[in-house]
Short mmCIF file of C-alpha atoms in Angstrom, two decimals:
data_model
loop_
_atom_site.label_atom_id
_atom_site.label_comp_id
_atom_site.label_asym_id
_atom_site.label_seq_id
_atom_site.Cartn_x
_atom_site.Cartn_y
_atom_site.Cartn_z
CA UNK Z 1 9.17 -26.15 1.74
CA UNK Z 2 7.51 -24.23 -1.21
CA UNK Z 3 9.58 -22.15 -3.87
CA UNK Z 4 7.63 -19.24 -4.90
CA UNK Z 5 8.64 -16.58 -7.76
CA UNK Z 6 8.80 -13.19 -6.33
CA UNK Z 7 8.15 -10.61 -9.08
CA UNK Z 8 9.68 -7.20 -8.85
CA UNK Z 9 9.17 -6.71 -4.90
CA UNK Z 10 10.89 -5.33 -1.55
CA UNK Z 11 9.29 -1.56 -1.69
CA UNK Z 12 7.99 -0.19 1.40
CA UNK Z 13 7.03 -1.88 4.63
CA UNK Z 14 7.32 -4.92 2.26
CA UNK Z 15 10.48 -4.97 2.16
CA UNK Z 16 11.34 -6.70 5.60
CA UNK Z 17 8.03 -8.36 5.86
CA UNK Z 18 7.74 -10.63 2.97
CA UNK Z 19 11.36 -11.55 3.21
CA UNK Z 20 10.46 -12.46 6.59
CA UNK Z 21 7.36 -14.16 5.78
CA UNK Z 22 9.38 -16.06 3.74
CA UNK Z 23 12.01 -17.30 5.53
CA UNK Z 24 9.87 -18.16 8.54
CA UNK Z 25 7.91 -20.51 6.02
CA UNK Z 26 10.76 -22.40 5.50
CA UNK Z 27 10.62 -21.55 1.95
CA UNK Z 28 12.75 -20.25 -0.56
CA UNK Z 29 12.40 -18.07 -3.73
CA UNK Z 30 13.05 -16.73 -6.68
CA UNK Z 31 13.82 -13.49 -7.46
CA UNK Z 32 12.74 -12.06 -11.38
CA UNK Z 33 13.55 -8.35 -12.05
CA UNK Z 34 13.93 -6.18 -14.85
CA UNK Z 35 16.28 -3.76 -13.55
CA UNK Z 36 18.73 -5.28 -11.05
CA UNK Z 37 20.20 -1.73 -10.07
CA UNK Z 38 16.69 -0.49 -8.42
CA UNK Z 39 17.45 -2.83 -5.51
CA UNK Z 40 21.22 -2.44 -5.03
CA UNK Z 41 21.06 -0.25 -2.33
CA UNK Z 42 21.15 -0.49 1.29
CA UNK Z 43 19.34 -3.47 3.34
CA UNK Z 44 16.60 -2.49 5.39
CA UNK Z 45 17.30 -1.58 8.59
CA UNK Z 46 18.04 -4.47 11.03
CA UNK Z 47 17.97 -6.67 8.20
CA UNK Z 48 20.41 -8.81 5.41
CA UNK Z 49 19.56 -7.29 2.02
CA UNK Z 50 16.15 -9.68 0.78
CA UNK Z 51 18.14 -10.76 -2.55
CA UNK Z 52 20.97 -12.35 -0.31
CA UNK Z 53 18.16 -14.77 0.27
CA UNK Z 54 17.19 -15.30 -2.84
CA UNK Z 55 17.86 -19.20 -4.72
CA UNK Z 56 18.08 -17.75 -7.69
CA UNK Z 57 17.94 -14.03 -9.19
CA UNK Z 58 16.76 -13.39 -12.71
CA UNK Z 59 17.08 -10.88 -14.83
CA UNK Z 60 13.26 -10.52 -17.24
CA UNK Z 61 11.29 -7.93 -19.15
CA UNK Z 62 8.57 -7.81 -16.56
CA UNK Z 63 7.21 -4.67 -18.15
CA UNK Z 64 6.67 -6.44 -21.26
CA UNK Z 65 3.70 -9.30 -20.40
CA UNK Z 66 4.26 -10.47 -24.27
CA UNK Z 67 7.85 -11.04 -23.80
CA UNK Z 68 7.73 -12.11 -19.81
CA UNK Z 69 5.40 -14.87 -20.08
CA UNK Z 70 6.95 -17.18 -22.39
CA UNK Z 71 10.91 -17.19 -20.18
CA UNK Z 72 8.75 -17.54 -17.31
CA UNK Z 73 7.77 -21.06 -19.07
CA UNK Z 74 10.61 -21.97 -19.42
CA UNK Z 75 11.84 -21.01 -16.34
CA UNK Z 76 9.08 -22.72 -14.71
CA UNK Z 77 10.14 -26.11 -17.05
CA UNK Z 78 13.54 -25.92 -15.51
CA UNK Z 79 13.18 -24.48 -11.62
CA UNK Z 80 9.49 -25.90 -11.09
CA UNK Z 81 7.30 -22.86 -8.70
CA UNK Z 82 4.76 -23.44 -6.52
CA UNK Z 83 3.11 -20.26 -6.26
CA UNK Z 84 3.95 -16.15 -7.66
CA UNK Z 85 3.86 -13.37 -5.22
CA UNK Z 86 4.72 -9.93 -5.56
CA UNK Z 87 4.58 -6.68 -3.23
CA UNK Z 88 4.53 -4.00 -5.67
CA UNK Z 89 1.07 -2.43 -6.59
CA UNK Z 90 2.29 -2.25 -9.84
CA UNK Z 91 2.93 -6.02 -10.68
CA UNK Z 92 0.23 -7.41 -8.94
CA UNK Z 93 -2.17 -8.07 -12.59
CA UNK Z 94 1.70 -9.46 -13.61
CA UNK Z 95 2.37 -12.07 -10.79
CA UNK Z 96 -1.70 -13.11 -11.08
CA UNK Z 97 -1.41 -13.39 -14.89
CA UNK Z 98 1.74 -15.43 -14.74
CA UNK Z 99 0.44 -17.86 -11.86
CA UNK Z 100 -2.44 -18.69 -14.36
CA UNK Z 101 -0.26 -19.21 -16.74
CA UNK Z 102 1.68 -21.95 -15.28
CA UNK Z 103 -1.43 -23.16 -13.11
CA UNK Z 104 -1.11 -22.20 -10.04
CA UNK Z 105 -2.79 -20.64 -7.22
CA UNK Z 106 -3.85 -17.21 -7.00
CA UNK Z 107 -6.33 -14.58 -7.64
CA UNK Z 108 -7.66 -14.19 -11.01
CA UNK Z 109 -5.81 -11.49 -13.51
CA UNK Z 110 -9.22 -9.94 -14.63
CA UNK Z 111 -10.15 -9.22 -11.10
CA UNK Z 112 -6.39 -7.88 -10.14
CA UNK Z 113 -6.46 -5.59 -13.25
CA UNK Z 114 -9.89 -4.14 -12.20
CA UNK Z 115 -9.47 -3.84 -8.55
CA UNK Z 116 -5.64 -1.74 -10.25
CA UNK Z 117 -7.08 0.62 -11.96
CA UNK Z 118 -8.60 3.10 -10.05
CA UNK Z 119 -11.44 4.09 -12.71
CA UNK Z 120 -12.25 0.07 -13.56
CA UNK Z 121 -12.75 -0.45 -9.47
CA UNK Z 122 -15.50 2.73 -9.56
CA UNK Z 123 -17.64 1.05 -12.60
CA UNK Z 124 -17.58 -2.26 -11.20
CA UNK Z 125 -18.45 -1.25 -7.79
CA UNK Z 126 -21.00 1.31 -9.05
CA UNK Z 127 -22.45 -0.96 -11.23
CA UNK Z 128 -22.43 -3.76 -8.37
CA UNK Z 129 -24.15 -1.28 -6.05
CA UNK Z 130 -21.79 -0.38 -3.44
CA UNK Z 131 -21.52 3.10 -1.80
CA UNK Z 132 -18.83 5.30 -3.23
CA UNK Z 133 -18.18 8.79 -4.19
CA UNK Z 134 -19.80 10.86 -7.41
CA UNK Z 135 -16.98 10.44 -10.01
CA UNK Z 136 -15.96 11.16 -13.49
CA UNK Z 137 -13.30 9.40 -15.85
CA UNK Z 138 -11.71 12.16 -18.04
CA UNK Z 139 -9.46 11.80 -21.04
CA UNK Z 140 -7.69 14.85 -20.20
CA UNK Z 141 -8.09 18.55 -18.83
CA UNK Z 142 -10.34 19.58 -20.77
CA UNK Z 143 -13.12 17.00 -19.97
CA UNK Z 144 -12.17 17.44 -16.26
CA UNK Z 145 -13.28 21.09 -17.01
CA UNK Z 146 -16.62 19.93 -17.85
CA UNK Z 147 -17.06 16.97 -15.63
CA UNK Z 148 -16.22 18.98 -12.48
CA UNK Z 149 -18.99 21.72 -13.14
CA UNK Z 150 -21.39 18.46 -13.41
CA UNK Z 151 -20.18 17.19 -9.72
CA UNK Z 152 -19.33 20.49 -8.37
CA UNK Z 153 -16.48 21.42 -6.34
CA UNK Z 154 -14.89 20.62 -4.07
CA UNK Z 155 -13.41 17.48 -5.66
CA UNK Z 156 -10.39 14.82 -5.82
CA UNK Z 157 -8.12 14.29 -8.57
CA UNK Z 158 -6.66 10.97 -8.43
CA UNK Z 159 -4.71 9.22 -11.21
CA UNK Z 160 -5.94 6.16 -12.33
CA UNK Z 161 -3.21 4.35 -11.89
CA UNK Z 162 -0.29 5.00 -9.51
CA UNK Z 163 -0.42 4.10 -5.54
CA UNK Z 164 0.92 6.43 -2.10
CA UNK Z 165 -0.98 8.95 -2.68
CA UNK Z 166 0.90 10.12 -5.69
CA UNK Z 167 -0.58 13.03 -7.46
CA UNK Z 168 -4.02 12.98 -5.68
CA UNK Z 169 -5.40 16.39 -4.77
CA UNK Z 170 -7.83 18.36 -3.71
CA UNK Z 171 -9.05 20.71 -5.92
CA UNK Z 172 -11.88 23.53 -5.27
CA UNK Z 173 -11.77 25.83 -8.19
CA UNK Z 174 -10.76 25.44 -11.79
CA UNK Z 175 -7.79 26.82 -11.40
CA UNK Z 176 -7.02 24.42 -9.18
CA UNK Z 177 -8.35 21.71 -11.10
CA UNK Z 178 -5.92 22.80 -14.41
CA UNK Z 179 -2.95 22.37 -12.42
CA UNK Z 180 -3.36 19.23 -10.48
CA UNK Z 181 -4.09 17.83 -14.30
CA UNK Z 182 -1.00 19.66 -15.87
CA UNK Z 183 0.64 18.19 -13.06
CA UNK Z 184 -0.51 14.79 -13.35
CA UNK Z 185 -0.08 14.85 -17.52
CA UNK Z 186 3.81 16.26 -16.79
CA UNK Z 187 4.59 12.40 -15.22
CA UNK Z 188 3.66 9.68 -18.05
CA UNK Z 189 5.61 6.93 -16.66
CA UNK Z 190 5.73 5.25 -13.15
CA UNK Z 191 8.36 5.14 -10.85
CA UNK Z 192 8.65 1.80 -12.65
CA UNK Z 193 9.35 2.90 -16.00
CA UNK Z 194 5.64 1.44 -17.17
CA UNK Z 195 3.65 4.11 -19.59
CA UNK Z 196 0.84 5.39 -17.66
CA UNK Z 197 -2.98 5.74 -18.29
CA UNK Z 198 -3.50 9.30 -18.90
CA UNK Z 199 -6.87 9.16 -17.85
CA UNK Z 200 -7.84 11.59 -14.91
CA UNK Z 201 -9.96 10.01 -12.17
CA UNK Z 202 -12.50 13.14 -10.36
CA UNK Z 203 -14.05 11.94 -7.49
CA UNK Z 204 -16.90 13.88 -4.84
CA UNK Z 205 -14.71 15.05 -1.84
CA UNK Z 206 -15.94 12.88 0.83
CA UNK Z 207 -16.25 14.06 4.57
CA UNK Z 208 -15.74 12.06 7.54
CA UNK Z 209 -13.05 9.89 8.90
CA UNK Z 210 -11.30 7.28 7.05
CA UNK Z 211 -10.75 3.53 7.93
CA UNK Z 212 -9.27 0.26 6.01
CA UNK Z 213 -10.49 -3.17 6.12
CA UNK Z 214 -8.13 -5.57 6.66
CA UNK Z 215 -9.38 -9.25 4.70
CA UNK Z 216 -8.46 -12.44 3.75
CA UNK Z 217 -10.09 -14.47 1.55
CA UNK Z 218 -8.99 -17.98 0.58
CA UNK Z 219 -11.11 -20.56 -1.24
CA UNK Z 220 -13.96 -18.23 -1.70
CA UNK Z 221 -14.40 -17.10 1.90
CA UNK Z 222 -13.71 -13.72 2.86
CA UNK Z 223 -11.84 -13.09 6.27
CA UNK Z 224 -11.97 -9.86 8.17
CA UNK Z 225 -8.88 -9.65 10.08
CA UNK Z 226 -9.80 -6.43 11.38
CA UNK Z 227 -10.13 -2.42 10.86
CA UNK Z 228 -7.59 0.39 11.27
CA UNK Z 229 -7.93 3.82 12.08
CA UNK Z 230 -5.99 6.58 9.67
CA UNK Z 231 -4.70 9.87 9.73
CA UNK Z 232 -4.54 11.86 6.92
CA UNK Z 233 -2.90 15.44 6.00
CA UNK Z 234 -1.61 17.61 4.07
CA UNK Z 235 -3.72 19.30 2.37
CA UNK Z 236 -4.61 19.43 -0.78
CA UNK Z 237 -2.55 16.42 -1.17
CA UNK Z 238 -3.62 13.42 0.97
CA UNK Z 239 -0.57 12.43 2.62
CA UNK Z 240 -0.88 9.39 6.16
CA UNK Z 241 -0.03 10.72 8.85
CA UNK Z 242 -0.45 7.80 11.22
CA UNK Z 243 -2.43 4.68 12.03
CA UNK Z 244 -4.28 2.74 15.17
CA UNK Z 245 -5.49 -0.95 15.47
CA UNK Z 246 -7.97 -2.01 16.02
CA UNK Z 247 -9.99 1.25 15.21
CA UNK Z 248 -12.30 2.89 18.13
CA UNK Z 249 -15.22 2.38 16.28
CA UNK Z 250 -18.94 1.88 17.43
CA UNK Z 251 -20.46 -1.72 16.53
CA UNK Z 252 -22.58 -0.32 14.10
CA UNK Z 253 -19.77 1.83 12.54
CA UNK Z 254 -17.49 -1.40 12.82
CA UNK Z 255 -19.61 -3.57 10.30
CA UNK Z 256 -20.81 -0.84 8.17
CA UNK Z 257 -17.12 -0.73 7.20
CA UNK Z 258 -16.44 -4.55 7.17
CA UNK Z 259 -19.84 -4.98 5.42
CA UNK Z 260 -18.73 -2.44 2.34
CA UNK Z 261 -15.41 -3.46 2.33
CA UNK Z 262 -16.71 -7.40 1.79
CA UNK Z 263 -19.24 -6.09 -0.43
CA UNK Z 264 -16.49 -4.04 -2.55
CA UNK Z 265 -14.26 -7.32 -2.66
CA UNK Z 266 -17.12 -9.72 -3.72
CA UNK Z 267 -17.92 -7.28 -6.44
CA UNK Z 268 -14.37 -7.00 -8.52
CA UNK Z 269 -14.30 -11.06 -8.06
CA UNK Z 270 -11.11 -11.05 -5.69
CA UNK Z 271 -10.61 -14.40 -4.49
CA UNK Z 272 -7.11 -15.97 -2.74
CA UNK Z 273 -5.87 -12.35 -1.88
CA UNK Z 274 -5.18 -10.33 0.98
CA UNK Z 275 -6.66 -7.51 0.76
CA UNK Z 276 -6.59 -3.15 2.15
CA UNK Z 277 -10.27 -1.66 1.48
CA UNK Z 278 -10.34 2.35 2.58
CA UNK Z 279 -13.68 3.33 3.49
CA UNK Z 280 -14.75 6.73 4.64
CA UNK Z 281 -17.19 7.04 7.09
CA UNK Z 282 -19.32 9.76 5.92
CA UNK Z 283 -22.68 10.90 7.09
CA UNK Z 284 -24.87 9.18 4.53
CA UNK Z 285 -22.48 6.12 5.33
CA UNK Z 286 -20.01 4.06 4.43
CA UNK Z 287 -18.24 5.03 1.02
CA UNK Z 288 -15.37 3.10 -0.57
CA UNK Z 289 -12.02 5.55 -1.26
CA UNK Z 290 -10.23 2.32 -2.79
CA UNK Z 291 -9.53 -1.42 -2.88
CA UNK Z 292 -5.70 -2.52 -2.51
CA UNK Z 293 -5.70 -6.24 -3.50
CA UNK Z 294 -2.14 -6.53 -1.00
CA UNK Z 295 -1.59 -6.69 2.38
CA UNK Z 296 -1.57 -2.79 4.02
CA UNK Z 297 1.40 -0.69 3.69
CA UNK Z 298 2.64 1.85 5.90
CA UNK Z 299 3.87 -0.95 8.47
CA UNK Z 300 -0.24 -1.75 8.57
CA UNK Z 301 0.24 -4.94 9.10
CA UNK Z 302 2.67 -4.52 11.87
CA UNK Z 303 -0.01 -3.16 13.58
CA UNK Z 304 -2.00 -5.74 13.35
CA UNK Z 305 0.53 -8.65 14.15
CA UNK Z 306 1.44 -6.43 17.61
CA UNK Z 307 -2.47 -7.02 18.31
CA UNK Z 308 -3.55 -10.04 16.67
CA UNK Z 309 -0.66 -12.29 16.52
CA UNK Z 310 -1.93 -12.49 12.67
CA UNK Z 311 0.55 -12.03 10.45
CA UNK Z 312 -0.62 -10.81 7.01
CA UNK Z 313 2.47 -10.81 4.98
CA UNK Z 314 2.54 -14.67 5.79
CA UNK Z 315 -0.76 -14.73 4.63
CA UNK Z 316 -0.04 -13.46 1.57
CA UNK Z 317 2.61 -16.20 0.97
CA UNK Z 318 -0.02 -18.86 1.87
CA UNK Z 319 -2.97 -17.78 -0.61
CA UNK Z 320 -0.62 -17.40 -3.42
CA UNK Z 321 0.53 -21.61 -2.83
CA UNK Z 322 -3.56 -22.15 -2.31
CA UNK Z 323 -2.84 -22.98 1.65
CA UNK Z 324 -5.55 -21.59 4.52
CA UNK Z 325 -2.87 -19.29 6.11
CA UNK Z 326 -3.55 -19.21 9.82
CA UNK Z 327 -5.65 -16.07 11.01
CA UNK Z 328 -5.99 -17.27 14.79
CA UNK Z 329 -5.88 -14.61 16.75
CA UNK Z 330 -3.63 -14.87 19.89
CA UNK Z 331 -3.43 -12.87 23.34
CA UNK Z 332 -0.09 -10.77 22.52
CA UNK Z 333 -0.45 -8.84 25.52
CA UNK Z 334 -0.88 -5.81 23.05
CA UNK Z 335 -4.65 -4.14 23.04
CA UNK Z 336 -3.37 -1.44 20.33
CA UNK Z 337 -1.31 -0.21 18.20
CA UNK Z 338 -0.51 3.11 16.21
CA UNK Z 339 2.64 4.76 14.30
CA UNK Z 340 2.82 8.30 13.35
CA UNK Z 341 4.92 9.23 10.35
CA UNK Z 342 7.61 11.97 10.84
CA UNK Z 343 6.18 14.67 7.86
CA UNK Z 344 8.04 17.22 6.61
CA UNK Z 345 6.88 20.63 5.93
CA UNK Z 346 9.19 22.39 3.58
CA UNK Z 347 11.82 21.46 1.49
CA UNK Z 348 16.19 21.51 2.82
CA UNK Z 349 18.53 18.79 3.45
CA UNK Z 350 18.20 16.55 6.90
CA UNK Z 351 20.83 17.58 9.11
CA UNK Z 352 19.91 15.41 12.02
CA UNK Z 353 16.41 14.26 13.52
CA UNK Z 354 17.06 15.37 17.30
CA UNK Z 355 15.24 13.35 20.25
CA UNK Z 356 15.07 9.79 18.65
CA UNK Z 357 17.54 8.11 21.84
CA UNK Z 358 14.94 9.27 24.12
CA UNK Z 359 11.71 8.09 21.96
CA UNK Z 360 13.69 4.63 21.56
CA UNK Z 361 13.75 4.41 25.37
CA UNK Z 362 10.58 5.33 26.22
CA UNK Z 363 8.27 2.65 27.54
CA UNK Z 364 5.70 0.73 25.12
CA UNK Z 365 8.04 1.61 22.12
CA UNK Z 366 7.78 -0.95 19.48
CA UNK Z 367 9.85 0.90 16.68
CA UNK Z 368 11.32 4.02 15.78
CA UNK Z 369 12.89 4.79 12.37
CA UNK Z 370 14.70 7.89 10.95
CA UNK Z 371 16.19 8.94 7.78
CA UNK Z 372 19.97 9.57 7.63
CA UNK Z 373 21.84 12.89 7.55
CA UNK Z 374 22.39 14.05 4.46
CA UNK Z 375 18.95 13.12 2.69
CA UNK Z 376 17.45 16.16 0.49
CA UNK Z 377 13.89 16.73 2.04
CA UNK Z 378 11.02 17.83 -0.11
CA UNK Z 379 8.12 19.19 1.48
CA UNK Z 380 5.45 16.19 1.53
CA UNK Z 381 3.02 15.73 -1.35
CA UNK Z 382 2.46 11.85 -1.26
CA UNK Z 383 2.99 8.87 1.34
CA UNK Z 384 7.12 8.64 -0.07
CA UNK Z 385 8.28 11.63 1.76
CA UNK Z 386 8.54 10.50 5.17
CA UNK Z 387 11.52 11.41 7.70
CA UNK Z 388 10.79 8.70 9.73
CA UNK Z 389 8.27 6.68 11.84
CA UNK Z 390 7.31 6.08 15.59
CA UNK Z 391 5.32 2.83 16.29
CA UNK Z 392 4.11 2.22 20.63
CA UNK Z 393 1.77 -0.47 21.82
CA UNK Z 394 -1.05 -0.06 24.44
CA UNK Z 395 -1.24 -3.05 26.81
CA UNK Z 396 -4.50 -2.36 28.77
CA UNK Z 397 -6.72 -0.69 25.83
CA UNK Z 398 -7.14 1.99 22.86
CA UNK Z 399 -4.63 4.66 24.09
CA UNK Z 400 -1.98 3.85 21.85
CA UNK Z 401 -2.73 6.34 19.17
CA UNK Z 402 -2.16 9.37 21.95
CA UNK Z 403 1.02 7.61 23.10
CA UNK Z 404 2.49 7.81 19.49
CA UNK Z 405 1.30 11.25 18.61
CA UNK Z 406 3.34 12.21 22.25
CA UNK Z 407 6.69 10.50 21.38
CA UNK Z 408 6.23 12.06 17.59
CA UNK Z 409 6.23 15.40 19.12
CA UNK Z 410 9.67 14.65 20.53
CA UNK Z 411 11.50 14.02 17.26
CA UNK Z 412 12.70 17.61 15.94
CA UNK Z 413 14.05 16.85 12.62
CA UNK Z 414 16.43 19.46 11.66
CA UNK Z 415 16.91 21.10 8.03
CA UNK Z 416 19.46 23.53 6.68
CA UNK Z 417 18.74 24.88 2.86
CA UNK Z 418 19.83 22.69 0.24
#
């Protein structure tokens, strides 16, 4: 039994799976947080709320590294932890600077902090060589101005430094261009409360379908788990619509992508991580869209446990205590697996989400989620506006990505003005 300290965690898909991860270890944590009140809300669903399994919860400046580090010594002194771990983009450079701090294992903070910041990831892995996108880093507007008559439209506008798709837009005129960054400028802090990097990130809209790489890499060895197939849309924001593993890719397809994604990994120095590498598959090739040093979101890895029997939130428990985590796969009797995302389209309040008794019933149904009554409904702009979820298995090949997008079709969520 290991004790781990889990920094500022439990946000998305996350939230059951490292608690899970956890538990099924046989270990036990604790929990350090700098506002208690952003996790006092309801348990995930099925679930006991993740801090009623905490050891200990602690109460830290984890936006402040100059202030964290030093109570984290001394908590260390007194509670003695084996590893850090954390499942929010926004602390990973924290947990990795703390756990070499105090020693332990992990992936190194320089290479966490690159493979963060979206505009650090596109120098290192254009200056290492691998295939991505035309791009610009822009102090503000006005240099986007000029940088996107160099590149030429159409073009994405991506923050440097937030995660779900916040903010990122396609833009094809200047117009366009001037309000995604007055939009972007409007929202200086993350959800969070950290300052953001005002920087403005304008990439070459790439063409083509998009996959992620799902790795491991322990000890210096780099594991390929596997590759997933993603929907994406609505436009001009990129919001996921839905996912499929293992991907219906053609072998040559299949290690472009696992080739780039390993190449993209090697390159920002990521070692003892799990990792997410997108990768669209254009027509000149392979081209990185981003490197997520943490397990998938968007129940991802889910996916690939239905499949693979590999569990990747696990995995992420054993790198950060230095441990090979087991990436055996097993026969689960499961060929694929897809969920489709529940999107809304305009803004009201969720009266109901008709249909979801029937979709629960319906054969090969692995999960289906929906929001409560009540919940004011924004028309989707990111991956945080979801209504709900549908996830179906496929036990005799790759059909499972059809079967979802059926039983979607059946949920009618319905919205009366706000």
């Amino acid at each position: 039994m290991a004790h781990l300290l889990v920094v500022e965690s439990w946000v998305g898909s996350m939230s059951r799976l490292l608690p899970r991860a956890l538990g099924e270890g046989g270990h036990h944590f604790t929990f350090l947080t700098r506002d208690l009140q952003h996790y006092l809300r309801a348990a995930p669903e099925g679930t006991d709320h993740p801090l009623l399994t905490a050891r200990n919860v602690v109460t830290a400046p984890t936006n402040d590294l100059g202030a964290l580090l030093p109570q984290v010594e001394r908590l260390h002194e007194a509670l003695r932890f084996d590893g850090v771990v954390t499942s929010c983009d926004y602390y990973l450079p924290t947990a990795a600077r703390i756990a070499g701090l105090l020693g332990l294992p992990g992936p190194s903070a320089e290479a966490m902090e690159k493979a963060c910041r979206k505009d650090a990831t596109r120098r290192v892995l254009g200056a290492a060589g691998v295939p991505g996108p035309r791009f610009a880093v822009c102090a503000d507007g006005a240099e986007a101005a000029v940088a996107a008559h160099d590149l030429g439209y159409p073009l994405v506008v991506k923050p440097v430094d937030l995660c779900a798709g916040m903010f990122v837009r396609r833009v094809d005129d200047e117009d366009q261009l001037a309000e995604a960054c007055a939009a972007l400028a409007a929202f200086p802090y993350n959800a969070r409360g950290q300052r953001r990097t005002p920087h403005v990130l304008l990439e070459e809209y790439l063409r083509g379908p998009e996959v992620s790489v799902e790795t491991v890499t322990c000890k210096g060895v780099a594991h390929v788990v596997g590759v997933t197939d993603k929907s994406v849309g609505g436009a001009p924001a990129f919001v996921e619509t839905g996912h499929m593993f293992p991907a219906a890719l053609s072998p040559d397809d299949l290690a472009a992508a696992t080739g780039t994604a390993l190449s993209a990994g090697a390159a920002l120095g990521l070692d003892d991580v799990v990792a997410h590498t997108e990768i669209k598959l254009t027509e000149d090739g392979p081209r990185v869209v981003e490197v997520n040093p943490r397990p998938a979101g968007n129940r991802i890895t889910e996916l690939v446990r239905h499949v693979t029997g590999i569990d990747l939130a696990a995995a992420c428990v054993d790198v950060a205590l230095g441990r090979e985590p087991d990436l055996r796969p097993r026969d689960t009797g499961t060929r694929s697996a897809a969920i489709g995302f529940l999107v809304p389209g305009r803004a009201g309040t969720l009266a109901s989400v008709e249909g979801a008794d029937r979709v629960r019933d319906a054969d090969g149904v692995l999960e289906v989620q929906t929001a409560e009554p009540g919940r004011t409904v924004e028309a989707a702009d990111s991956n945080n506006a979801y209504l709900g979820h549908v996830m179906a298995g496929d036990a005799t090949g790759l059909g499972a990505r059809d079967r979802v997008e059926t039983l979607l079709a059946e949920l009618r969520p319905r919205l009366v003005r706000s």
